Amino acid sequence: MSGRVLVARLDDAGDVLLAGPAVRAVSARADEVTLLAGPRGRAAAELLPGVDRVVVWRAPWIDHRPPPVSRRGVDDLIGQVRGIDEAVILTSFHQSALPLALLLRLAGVGRVSAISNDYPGSLLDVRHVVDEGLDVPEPERMLAVARAAGFELPPGDDGRLAVRRPLPDVSRLGLGPGPYVVVHPGTSAPARTWPAERNREAVRELADDGHRVVVTGVERELTAYVAAGAPGAALDLGGSTTLAQLAAVIEGASVLVAGNTGPAHLAAAVGTPVVSLFAPVVPAGRWAPYRVPTVLLGDQDAPCRDSRARVCPVPGHPCLAQVTSEQVVKAVRELNQ
């Protein structure tokens, strides 16, 4: 066994969900696994099999609204991770593992592994170098880091995304019997959002096509507007679910309709097919729903491609605005066959 091991993934919920296979590989050999997450990743970290403890810290070099670097913040992190024997730092291609590696060294962590194309000096014991020109799916990229550190998935683990079981009972949310389609109109970044009026049209047309529709999300005004596209036929659950409850709602759906956002990865973790309204600001080869039936909609060659923009840099938002509600209904039919 490898003692107390910390796995770090410091950004959003979807990123943490994608780290699941790597976490399970570490858990197979570790006595205890601590997952270091950012504030927006905490709920997802608590859903991952293999995690014994979650530590939350807001990283100034990763957070979308970065806090200032402060001695107090650094001391807080060091205090929370003292006693860790080993760390596996998981990052995306545009992030550096080295600032965290330095802080973990100050906390006394004896062995640190991460991807780094920059010279790490004594900050890393295992430096995994990758070709960043290749669009490797994020779960596989992170699993490769765990393997480089000596952690393999246990026999029988197929490397798919997963969540802790059992999921909460959501029968009291009013879902009722029979199949339904979930429409999740919100995202964490405007550049990845299909227009609200298109979501509303899709809800109406899905209802006209014979589907019960459930609208989910944290933005109550948005979900209410979208669900109003089919009065009486669409259930608005805006602001009504925890992440674990959302996983259960999505698991019960025949299809999820969503942008490139955390619930799409939650669908992959519970095996629900996805109509993915995917803005190419990040590569679909890395971030599309992993190993579930998926119909990818959106112009993947739009001018915003690979820009990592959070706000659309192109007037009219052409990569997604050109996707029609008819295309979504057709995609739902295809996935339901």
mmCIF file with all atom_site columns, C-alpha atoms in Angstrom, residues 176-331:
data_model
loop_
_atom_site.group_PDB
_atom_site.id
_atom_site.type_symbol
_atom_site.label_atom_id
_atom_site.label_alt_id
_atom_site.label_comp_id
_atom_site.label_asym_id
_atom_site.label_entity_id
_atom_site.label_seq_id
_atom_site.pdbx_PDB_ins_code
_atom_site.Cartn_x
_atom_site.Cartn_y
_atom_site.Cartn_z
_atom_site.occupancy
_atom_site.B_iso_or_equiv
_atom_site.pdbx_formal_charge
_atom_site.auth_seq_id
_atom_site.auth_comp_id
_atom_site.auth_asym_id
_atom_site.auth_atom_id
_atom_site.pdbx_PDB_model_num
ATOM 1   C CA . GLY A 1 176 ? -43.639 10.443 -12.017 1.00 0.00 ? 176 GLY A CA 1
ATOM 2   C CA . PRO A 1 177 ? -43.575 7.125  -13.893 1.00 0.00 ? 177 PRO A CA 1
ATOM 3   C CA . GLY A 1 178 ? -42.295 6.542  -17.391 1.00 0.00 ? 178 GLY A CA 1
ATOM 4   C CA . PRO A 1 179 ? -39.414 7.883  -19.501 1.00 0.00 ? 179 PRO A CA 1
ATOM 5   C CA . TYR A 1 180 ? -38.394 11.529 -19.732 1.00 0.00 ? 180 TYR A CA 1
ATOM 6   C CA . VAL A 1 181 ? -35.755 13.718 -21.367 1.00 0.00 ? 181 VAL A CA 1
ATOM 7   C CA . VAL A 1 182 ? -33.673 16.098 -19.244 1.00 0.00 ? 182 VAL A CA 1
ATOM 8   C CA . VAL A 1 183 ? -32.851 19.519 -20.688 1.00 0.00 ? 183 VAL A CA 1
ATOM 9   C CA . HIS A 1 184 ? -30.102 21.368 -18.810 1.00 0.00 ? 184 HIS A CA 1
ATOM 10  C CA . PRO A 1 185 ? -29.845 24.846 -20.348 1.00 0.00 ? 185 PRO A CA 1
ATOM 11  C CA . GLY A 1 186 ? -27.160 26.455 -18.171 1.00 0.00 ? 186 GLY A CA 1
ATOM 12  C CA . THR A 1 187 ? -23.373 26.205 -18.263 1.00 0.00 ? 187 THR A CA 1
ATOM 13  C CA . SER A 1 188 ? -20.524 27.640 -16.219 1.00 0.00 ? 188 SER A CA 1
ATOM 14  C CA . ALA A 1 189 ? -19.385 29.830 -19.145 1.00 0.00 ? 189 ALA A CA 1
ATOM 15  C CA . PRO A 1 190 ? -21.538 31.919 -21.530 1.00 0.00 ? 190 PRO A CA 1
ATOM 16  C CA . ALA A 1 191 ? -19.428 30.833 -24.509 1.00 0.00 ? 191 ALA A CA 1
ATOM 17  C CA . ARG A 1 192 ? -20.664 27.266 -23.999 1.00 0.00 ? 192 ARG A CA 1
ATOM 18  C CA . THR A 1 193 ? -24.354 28.115 -23.658 1.00 0.00 ? 193 THR A CA 1
ATOM 19  C CA . TRP A 1 194 ? -27.002 27.355 -26.272 1.00 0.00 ? 194 TRP A CA 1
ATOM 20  C CA . PRO A 1 195 ? -29.365 30.373 -26.429 1.00 0.00 ? 195 PRO A CA 1
ATOM 21  C CA . ALA A 1 196 ? -32.208 30.273 -23.905 1.00 0.00 ? 196 ALA A CA 1
ATOM 22  C CA . GLU A 1 197 ? -34.857 30.743 -26.567 1.00 0.00 ? 197 GLU A CA 1
ATOM 23  C CA . ARG A 1 198 ? -33.523 27.688 -28.451 1.00 0.00 ? 198 ARG A CA 1
ATOM 24  C CA . ASN A 1 199 ? -33.707 25.618 -25.279 1.00 0.00 ? 199 ASN A CA 1
ATOM 25  C CA . ARG A 1 200 ? -37.297 26.774 -24.819 1.00 0.00 ? 200 ARG A CA 1
ATOM 26  C CA . GLU A 1 201 ? -38.149 25.857 -28.412 1.00 0.00 ? 201 GLU A CA 1
ATOM 27  C CA . ALA A 1 202 ? -36.552 22.440 -27.934 1.00 0.00 ? 202 ALA A CA 1
ATOM 28  C CA . VAL A 1 203 ? -38.635 21.793 -24.815 1.00 0.00 ? 203 VAL A CA 1
ATOM 29  C CA . ARG A 1 204 ? -41.816 22.648 -26.717 1.00 0.00 ? 204 ARG A CA 1
ATOM 30  C CA . GLU A 1 205 ? -40.889 20.493 -29.701 1.00 0.00 ? 205 GLU A CA 1
ATOM 31  C CA . LEU A 1 206 ? -39.781 17.579 -27.530 1.00 0.00 ? 206 LEU A CA 1
ATOM 32  C CA . ALA A 1 207 ? -43.163 17.728 -25.787 1.00 0.00 ? 207 ALA A CA 1
ATOM 33  C CA . ASP A 1 208 ? -44.900 17.865 -29.167 1.00 0.00 ? 208 ASP A CA 1
ATOM 34  C CA . ASP A 1 209 ? -42.887 14.784 -30.139 1.00 0.00 ? 209 ASP A CA 1
ATOM 35  C CA . GLY A 1 210 ? -44.353 12.881 -27.206 1.00 0.00 ? 210 GLY A CA 1
ATOM 36  C CA . HIS A 1 211 ? -41.598 13.277 -24.608 1.00 0.00 ? 211 HIS A CA 1
ATOM 37  C CA . ARG A 1 212 ? -41.978 14.238 -20.995 1.00 0.00 ? 212 ARG A CA 1
ATOM 38  C CA . VAL A 1 213 ? -39.332 16.877 -20.275 1.00 0.00 ? 213 VAL A CA 1
ATOM 39  C CA . VAL A 1 214 ? -37.510 17.736 -17.056 1.00 0.00 ? 214 VAL A CA 1
ATOM 40  C CA . VAL A 1 215 ? -35.574 21.012 -16.951 1.00 0.00 ? 215 VAL A CA 1
ATOM 41  C CA . THR A 1 216 ? -32.658 21.199 -14.510 1.00 0.00 ? 216 THR A CA 1
ATOM 42  C CA . GLY A 1 217 ? -30.104 23.760 -13.412 1.00 0.00 ? 217 GLY A CA 1
ATOM 43  C CA . VAL A 1 218 ? -29.211 26.226 -10.681 1.00 0.00 ? 218 VAL A CA 1
ATOM 44  C CA . GLU A 1 219 ? -30.465 29.341 -12.493 1.00 0.00 ? 219 GLU A CA 1
ATOM 45  C CA . ARG A 1 220 ? -34.160 29.461 -11.505 1.00 0.00 ? 220 ARG A CA 1
ATOM 46  C CA . GLU A 1 221 ? -35.116 32.242 -13.913 1.00 0.00 ? 221 GLU A CA 1
ATOM 47  C CA . LEU A 1 222 ? -33.496 30.411 -16.823 1.00 0.00 ? 222 LEU A CA 1
ATOM 48  C CA . THR A 1 223 ? -35.071 27.036 -16.054 1.00 0.00 ? 223 THR A CA 1
ATOM 49  C CA . ALA A 1 224 ? -38.495 28.625 -15.523 1.00 0.00 ? 224 ALA A CA 1
ATOM 50  C CA . TYR A 1 225 ? -38.242 30.388 -18.878 1.00 0.00 ? 225 TYR A CA 1
ATOM 51  C CA . VAL A 1 226 ? -37.143 27.225 -20.672 1.00 0.00 ? 226 VAL A CA 1
ATOM 52  C CA . ALA A 1 227 ? -39.763 24.984 -19.023 1.00 0.00 ? 227 ALA A CA 1
ATOM 53  C CA . ALA A 1 228 ? -42.490 27.467 -19.959 1.00 0.00 ? 228 ALA A CA 1
ATOM 54  C CA . GLY A 1 229 ? -42.005 26.365 -23.559 1.00 0.00 ? 229 GLY A CA 1
ATOM 55  C CA . ALA A 1 230 ? -44.286 23.426 -22.763 1.00 0.00 ? 230 ALA A CA 1
ATOM 56  C CA . PRO A 1 231 ? -46.704 24.369 -19.969 1.00 0.00 ? 231 PRO A CA 1
ATOM 57  C CA . GLY A 1 232 ? -47.965 21.261 -18.214 1.00 0.00 ? 232 GLY A CA 1
ATOM 58  C CA . ALA A 1 233 ? -45.584 18.976 -20.096 1.00 0.00 ? 233 ALA A CA 1
ATOM 59  C CA . ALA A 1 234 ? -42.257 20.159 -18.669 1.00 0.00 ? 234 ALA A CA 1
ATOM 60  C CA . LEU A 1 235 ? -41.220 19.824 -15.024 1.00 0.00 ? 235 LEU A CA 1
ATOM 61  C CA . ASP A 1 236 ? -39.018 22.675 -13.775 1.00 0.00 ? 236 ASP A CA 1
ATOM 62  C CA . LEU A 1 237 ? -36.500 21.482 -11.184 1.00 0.00 ? 237 LEU A CA 1
ATOM 63  C CA . GLY A 1 238 ? -34.413 24.649 -11.296 1.00 0.00 ? 238 GLY A CA 1
ATOM 64  C CA . GLY A 1 239 ? -32.572 25.162 -8.002  1.00 0.00 ? 239 GLY A CA 1
ATOM 65  C CA . SER A 1 240 ? -34.215 22.075 -6.494  1.00 0.00 ? 240 SER A CA 1
ATOM 66  C CA . THR A 1 241 ? -31.461 19.446 -6.594  1.00 0.00 ? 241 THR A CA 1
ATOM 67  C CA . THR A 1 242 ? -28.103 18.757 -5.070  1.00 0.00 ? 242 THR A CA 1
ATOM 68  C CA . LEU A 1 243 ? -25.461 17.373 -7.409  1.00 0.00 ? 243 LEU A CA 1
ATOM 69  C CA . ALA A 1 244 ? -26.164 13.860 -6.121  1.00 0.00 ? 244 ALA A CA 1
ATOM 70  C CA . GLN A 1 245 ? -29.896 14.318 -6.720  1.00 0.00 ? 245 GLN A CA 1
ATOM 71  C CA . LEU A 1 246 ? -29.164 15.689 -10.184 1.00 0.00 ? 246 LEU A CA 1
ATOM 72  C CA . ALA A 1 247 ? -27.180 12.528 -10.901 1.00 0.00 ? 247 ALA A CA 1
ATOM 73  C CA . ALA A 1 248 ? -30.201 10.451 -9.910  1.00 0.00 ? 248 ALA A CA 1
ATOM 74  C CA . VAL A 1 249 ? -32.540 12.555 -12.069 1.00 0.00 ? 249 VAL A CA 1
ATOM 75  C CA . ILE A 1 250 ? -30.221 12.217 -15.061 1.00 0.00 ? 250 ILE A CA 1
ATOM 76  C CA . GLU A 1 251 ? -29.811 8.481  -14.471 1.00 0.00 ? 251 GLU A CA 1
ATOM 77  C CA . GLY A 1 252 ? -33.570 8.100  -14.788 1.00 0.00 ? 252 GLY A CA 1
ATOM 78  C CA . ALA A 1 253 ? -33.669 9.977  -18.106 1.00 0.00 ? 253 ALA A CA 1
ATOM 79  C CA . SER A 1 254 ? -33.601 8.402  -21.541 1.00 0.00 ? 254 SER A CA 1
ATOM 80  C CA . VAL A 1 255 ? -31.420 11.287 -22.828 1.00 0.00 ? 255 VAL A CA 1
ATOM 81  C CA . LEU A 1 256 ? -29.757 14.429 -21.474 1.00 0.00 ? 256 LEU A CA 1
ATOM 82  C CA . VAL A 1 257 ? -29.655 17.586 -23.619 1.00 0.00 ? 257 VAL A CA 1
ATOM 83  C CA . ALA A 1 258 ? -26.859 19.840 -22.342 1.00 0.00 ? 258 ALA A CA 1
ATOM 84  C CA . GLY A 1 259 ? -23.899 21.974 -23.262 1.00 0.00 ? 259 GLY A CA 1
ATOM 85  C CA . ASN A 1 260 ? -20.267 21.289 -22.466 1.00 0.00 ? 260 ASN A CA 1
ATOM 86  C CA . THR A 1 261 ? -20.765 21.430 -18.732 1.00 0.00 ? 261 THR A CA 1
ATOM 87  C CA . GLY A 1 262 ? -20.640 19.286 -15.608 1.00 0.00 ? 262 GLY A CA 1
ATOM 88  C CA . PRO A 1 263 ? -24.027 17.543 -16.014 1.00 0.00 ? 263 PRO A CA 1
ATOM 89  C CA . ALA A 1 264 ? -22.872 16.118 -19.368 1.00 0.00 ? 264 ALA A CA 1
ATOM 90  C CA . HIS A 1 265 ? -20.071 14.340 -17.492 1.00 0.00 ? 265 HIS A CA 1
ATOM 91  C CA . LEU A 1 266 ? -22.534 13.376 -14.761 1.00 0.00 ? 266 LEU A CA 1
ATOM 92  C CA . ALA A 1 267 ? -24.608 11.704 -17.492 1.00 0.00 ? 267 ALA A CA 1
ATOM 93  C CA . ALA A 1 268 ? -21.541 9.783  -18.615 1.00 0.00 ? 268 ALA A CA 1
ATOM 94  C CA . ALA A 1 269 ? -20.976 8.680  -15.016 1.00 0.00 ? 269 ALA A CA 1
ATOM 95  C CA . VAL A 1 270 ? -24.508 7.216  -14.769 1.00 0.00 ? 270 VAL A CA 1
ATOM 96  C CA . GLY A 1 271 ? -24.660 5.859  -18.334 1.00 0.00 ? 271 GLY A CA 1
ATOM 97  C CA . THR A 1 272 ? -27.235 8.233  -19.835 1.00 0.00 ? 272 THR A CA 1
ATOM 98  C CA . PRO A 1 273 ? -26.899 9.174  -23.544 1.00 0.00 ? 273 PRO A CA 1
ATOM 99  C CA . VAL A 1 274 ? -26.194 12.844 -24.278 1.00 0.00 ? 274 VAL A CA 1
ATOM 100 C CA . VAL A 1 275 ? -27.177 15.341 -26.944 1.00 0.00 ? 275 VAL A CA 1
ATOM 101 C CA . SER A 1 276 ? -24.093 17.505 -26.522 1.00 0.00 ? 276 SER A CA 1
ATOM 102 C CA . LEU A 1 277 ? -24.401 21.153 -27.575 1.00 0.00 ? 277 LEU A CA 1
ATOM 103 C CA . PHE A 1 278 ? -20.656 21.542 -27.738 1.00 0.00 ? 278 PHE A CA 1
ATOM 104 C CA . ALA A 1 279 ? -18.953 24.899 -28.269 1.00 0.00 ? 279 ALA A CA 1
ATOM 105 C CA . PRO A 1 280 ? -15.441 24.276 -29.672 1.00 0.00 ? 280 PRO A CA 1
ATOM 106 C CA . VAL A 1 281 ? -13.707 26.728 -27.332 1.00 0.00 ? 281 VAL A CA 1
ATOM 107 C CA . VAL A 1 282 ? -12.144 23.531 -25.972 1.00 0.00 ? 282 VAL A CA 1
ATOM 108 C CA . PRO A 1 283 ? -11.600 20.389 -28.064 1.00 0.00 ? 283 PRO A CA 1
ATOM 109 C CA . ALA A 1 284 ? -14.413 17.852 -28.140 1.00 0.00 ? 284 ALA A CA 1
ATOM 110 C CA . GLY A 1 285 ? -11.767 15.149 -28.425 1.00 0.00 ? 285 GLY A CA 1
ATOM 111 C CA . ARG A 1 286 ? -10.764 15.964 -24.859 1.00 0.00 ? 286 ARG A CA 1
ATOM 112 C CA . TRP A 1 287 ? -14.031 17.086 -23.282 1.00 0.00 ? 287 TRP A CA 1
ATOM 113 C CA . ALA A 1 288 ? -16.995 15.399 -25.005 1.00 0.00 ? 288 ALA A CA 1
ATOM 114 C CA . PRO A 1 289 ? -19.101 13.032 -22.818 1.00 0.00 ? 289 PRO A CA 1
ATOM 115 C CA . TYR A 1 290 ? -16.883 10.031 -22.159 1.00 0.00 ? 290 TYR A CA 1
ATOM 116 C CA . ARG A 1 291 ? -17.861 6.551  -23.355 1.00 0.00 ? 291 ARG A CA 1
ATOM 117 C CA . VAL A 1 292 ? -21.627 7.038  -23.554 1.00 0.00 ? 292 VAL A CA 1
ATOM 118 C CA . PRO A 1 293 ? -23.760 7.305  -26.726 1.00 0.00 ? 293 PRO A CA 1
ATOM 119 C CA . THR A 1 294 ? -23.509 10.955 -27.798 1.00 0.00 ? 294 THR A CA 1
ATOM 120 C CA . VAL A 1 295 ? -24.731 13.155 -30.629 1.00 0.00 ? 295 VAL A CA 1
ATOM 121 C CA . LEU A 1 296 ? -22.421 16.165 -30.909 1.00 0.00 ? 296 LEU A CA 1
ATOM 122 C CA . LEU A 1 297 ? -24.052 19.355 -32.191 1.00 0.00 ? 297 LEU A CA 1
ATOM 123 C CA . GLY A 1 298 ? -22.328 22.667 -32.876 1.00 0.00 ? 298 GLY A CA 1
ATOM 124 C CA . ASP A 1 299 ? -19.829 23.904 -35.454 1.00 0.00 ? 299 ASP A CA 1
ATOM 125 C CA . GLN A 1 300 ? -16.537 22.411 -34.307 1.00 0.00 ? 300 GLN A CA 1
ATOM 126 C CA . ASP A 1 301 ? -14.627 24.513 -36.865 1.00 0.00 ? 301 ASP A CA 1
ATOM 127 C CA . ALA A 1 302 ? -16.062 27.879 -35.769 1.00 0.00 ? 302 ALA A CA 1
ATOM 128 C CA . PRO A 1 303 ? -13.640 30.819 -35.333 1.00 0.00 ? 303 PRO A CA 1
ATOM 129 C CA . CYS A 1 304 ? -13.718 30.411 -31.538 1.00 0.00 ? 304 CYS A CA 1
ATOM 130 C CA . ARG A 1 305 ? -12.118 26.972 -31.840 1.00 0.00 ? 305 ARG A CA 1
ATOM 131 C CA . ASP A 1 306 ? -9.562  26.183 -29.105 1.00 0.00 ? 306 ASP A CA 1
ATOM 132 C CA . SER A 1 307 ? -9.748  29.746 -27.758 1.00 0.00 ? 307 SER A CA 1
ATOM 133 C CA . ARG A 1 308 ? -10.719 28.619 -24.215 1.00 0.00 ? 308 ARG A CA 1
ATOM 134 C CA . ALA A 1 309 ? -12.937 31.706 -24.162 1.00 0.00 ? 309 ALA A CA 1
ATOM 135 C CA . ARG A 1 310 ? -15.489 31.949 -21.357 1.00 0.00 ? 310 ARG A CA 1
ATOM 136 C CA . VAL A 1 311 ? -17.389 34.714 -23.171 1.00 0.00 ? 311 VAL A CA 1
ATOM 137 C CA . CYS A 1 312 ? -17.962 34.186 -26.897 1.00 0.00 ? 312 CYS A CA 1
ATOM 138 C CA . PRO A 1 313 ? -15.370 36.180 -28.888 1.00 0.00 ? 313 PRO A CA 1
ATOM 139 C CA . VAL A 1 314 ? -17.377 35.995 -32.146 1.00 0.00 ? 314 VAL A CA 1
ATOM 140 C CA . PRO A 1 315 ? -20.458 38.188 -32.743 1.00 0.00 ? 315 PRO A CA 1
ATOM 141 C CA . GLY A 1 316 ? -23.662 36.165 -32.898 1.00 0.00 ? 316 GLY A CA 1
ATOM 142 C CA . HIS A 1 317 ? -22.222 33.106 -31.149 1.00 0.00 ? 317 HIS A CA 1
ATOM 143 C CA . PRO A 1 318 ? -22.286 31.158 -34.458 1.00 0.00 ? 318 PRO A CA 1
ATOM 144 C CA . CYS A 1 319 ? -20.921 27.835 -33.183 1.00 0.00 ? 319 CYS A CA 1
ATOM 145 C CA . LEU A 1 320 ? -24.117 27.157 -31.203 1.00 0.00 ? 320 LEU A CA 1
ATOM 146 C CA . ALA A 1 321 ? -26.665 29.745 -32.348 1.00 0.00 ? 321 ALA A CA 1
ATOM 147 C CA . GLN A 1 322 ? -26.943 27.919 -35.665 1.00 0.00 ? 322 GLN A CA 1
ATOM 148 C CA . VAL A 1 323 ? -28.033 24.688 -33.959 1.00 0.00 ? 323 VAL A CA 1
ATOM 149 C CA . THR A 1 324 ? -31.814 24.352 -34.288 1.00 0.00 ? 324 THR A CA 1
ATOM 150 C CA . SER A 1 325 ? -34.350 22.822 -31.955 1.00 0.00 ? 325 SER A CA 1
ATOM 151 C CA . GLU A 1 326 ? -35.307 20.467 -34.793 1.00 0.00 ? 326 GLU A CA 1
ATOM 152 C CA . GLN A 1 327 ? -31.761 19.090 -34.766 1.00 0.00 ? 327 GLN A CA 1
ATOM 153 C CA . VAL A 1 328 ? -32.021 18.445 -31.040 1.00 0.00 ? 328 VAL A CA 1
ATOM 154 C CA . VAL A 1 329 ? -35.334 16.592 -31.396 1.00 0.00 ? 329 VAL A CA 1
ATOM 155 C CA . LYS A 1 330 ? -33.849 14.509 -34.194 1.00 0.00 ? 330 LYS A CA 1
ATOM 156 C CA . ALA A 1 331 ? -30.802 13.698 -32.040 1.00 0.00 ? 331 ALA A CA 1
#
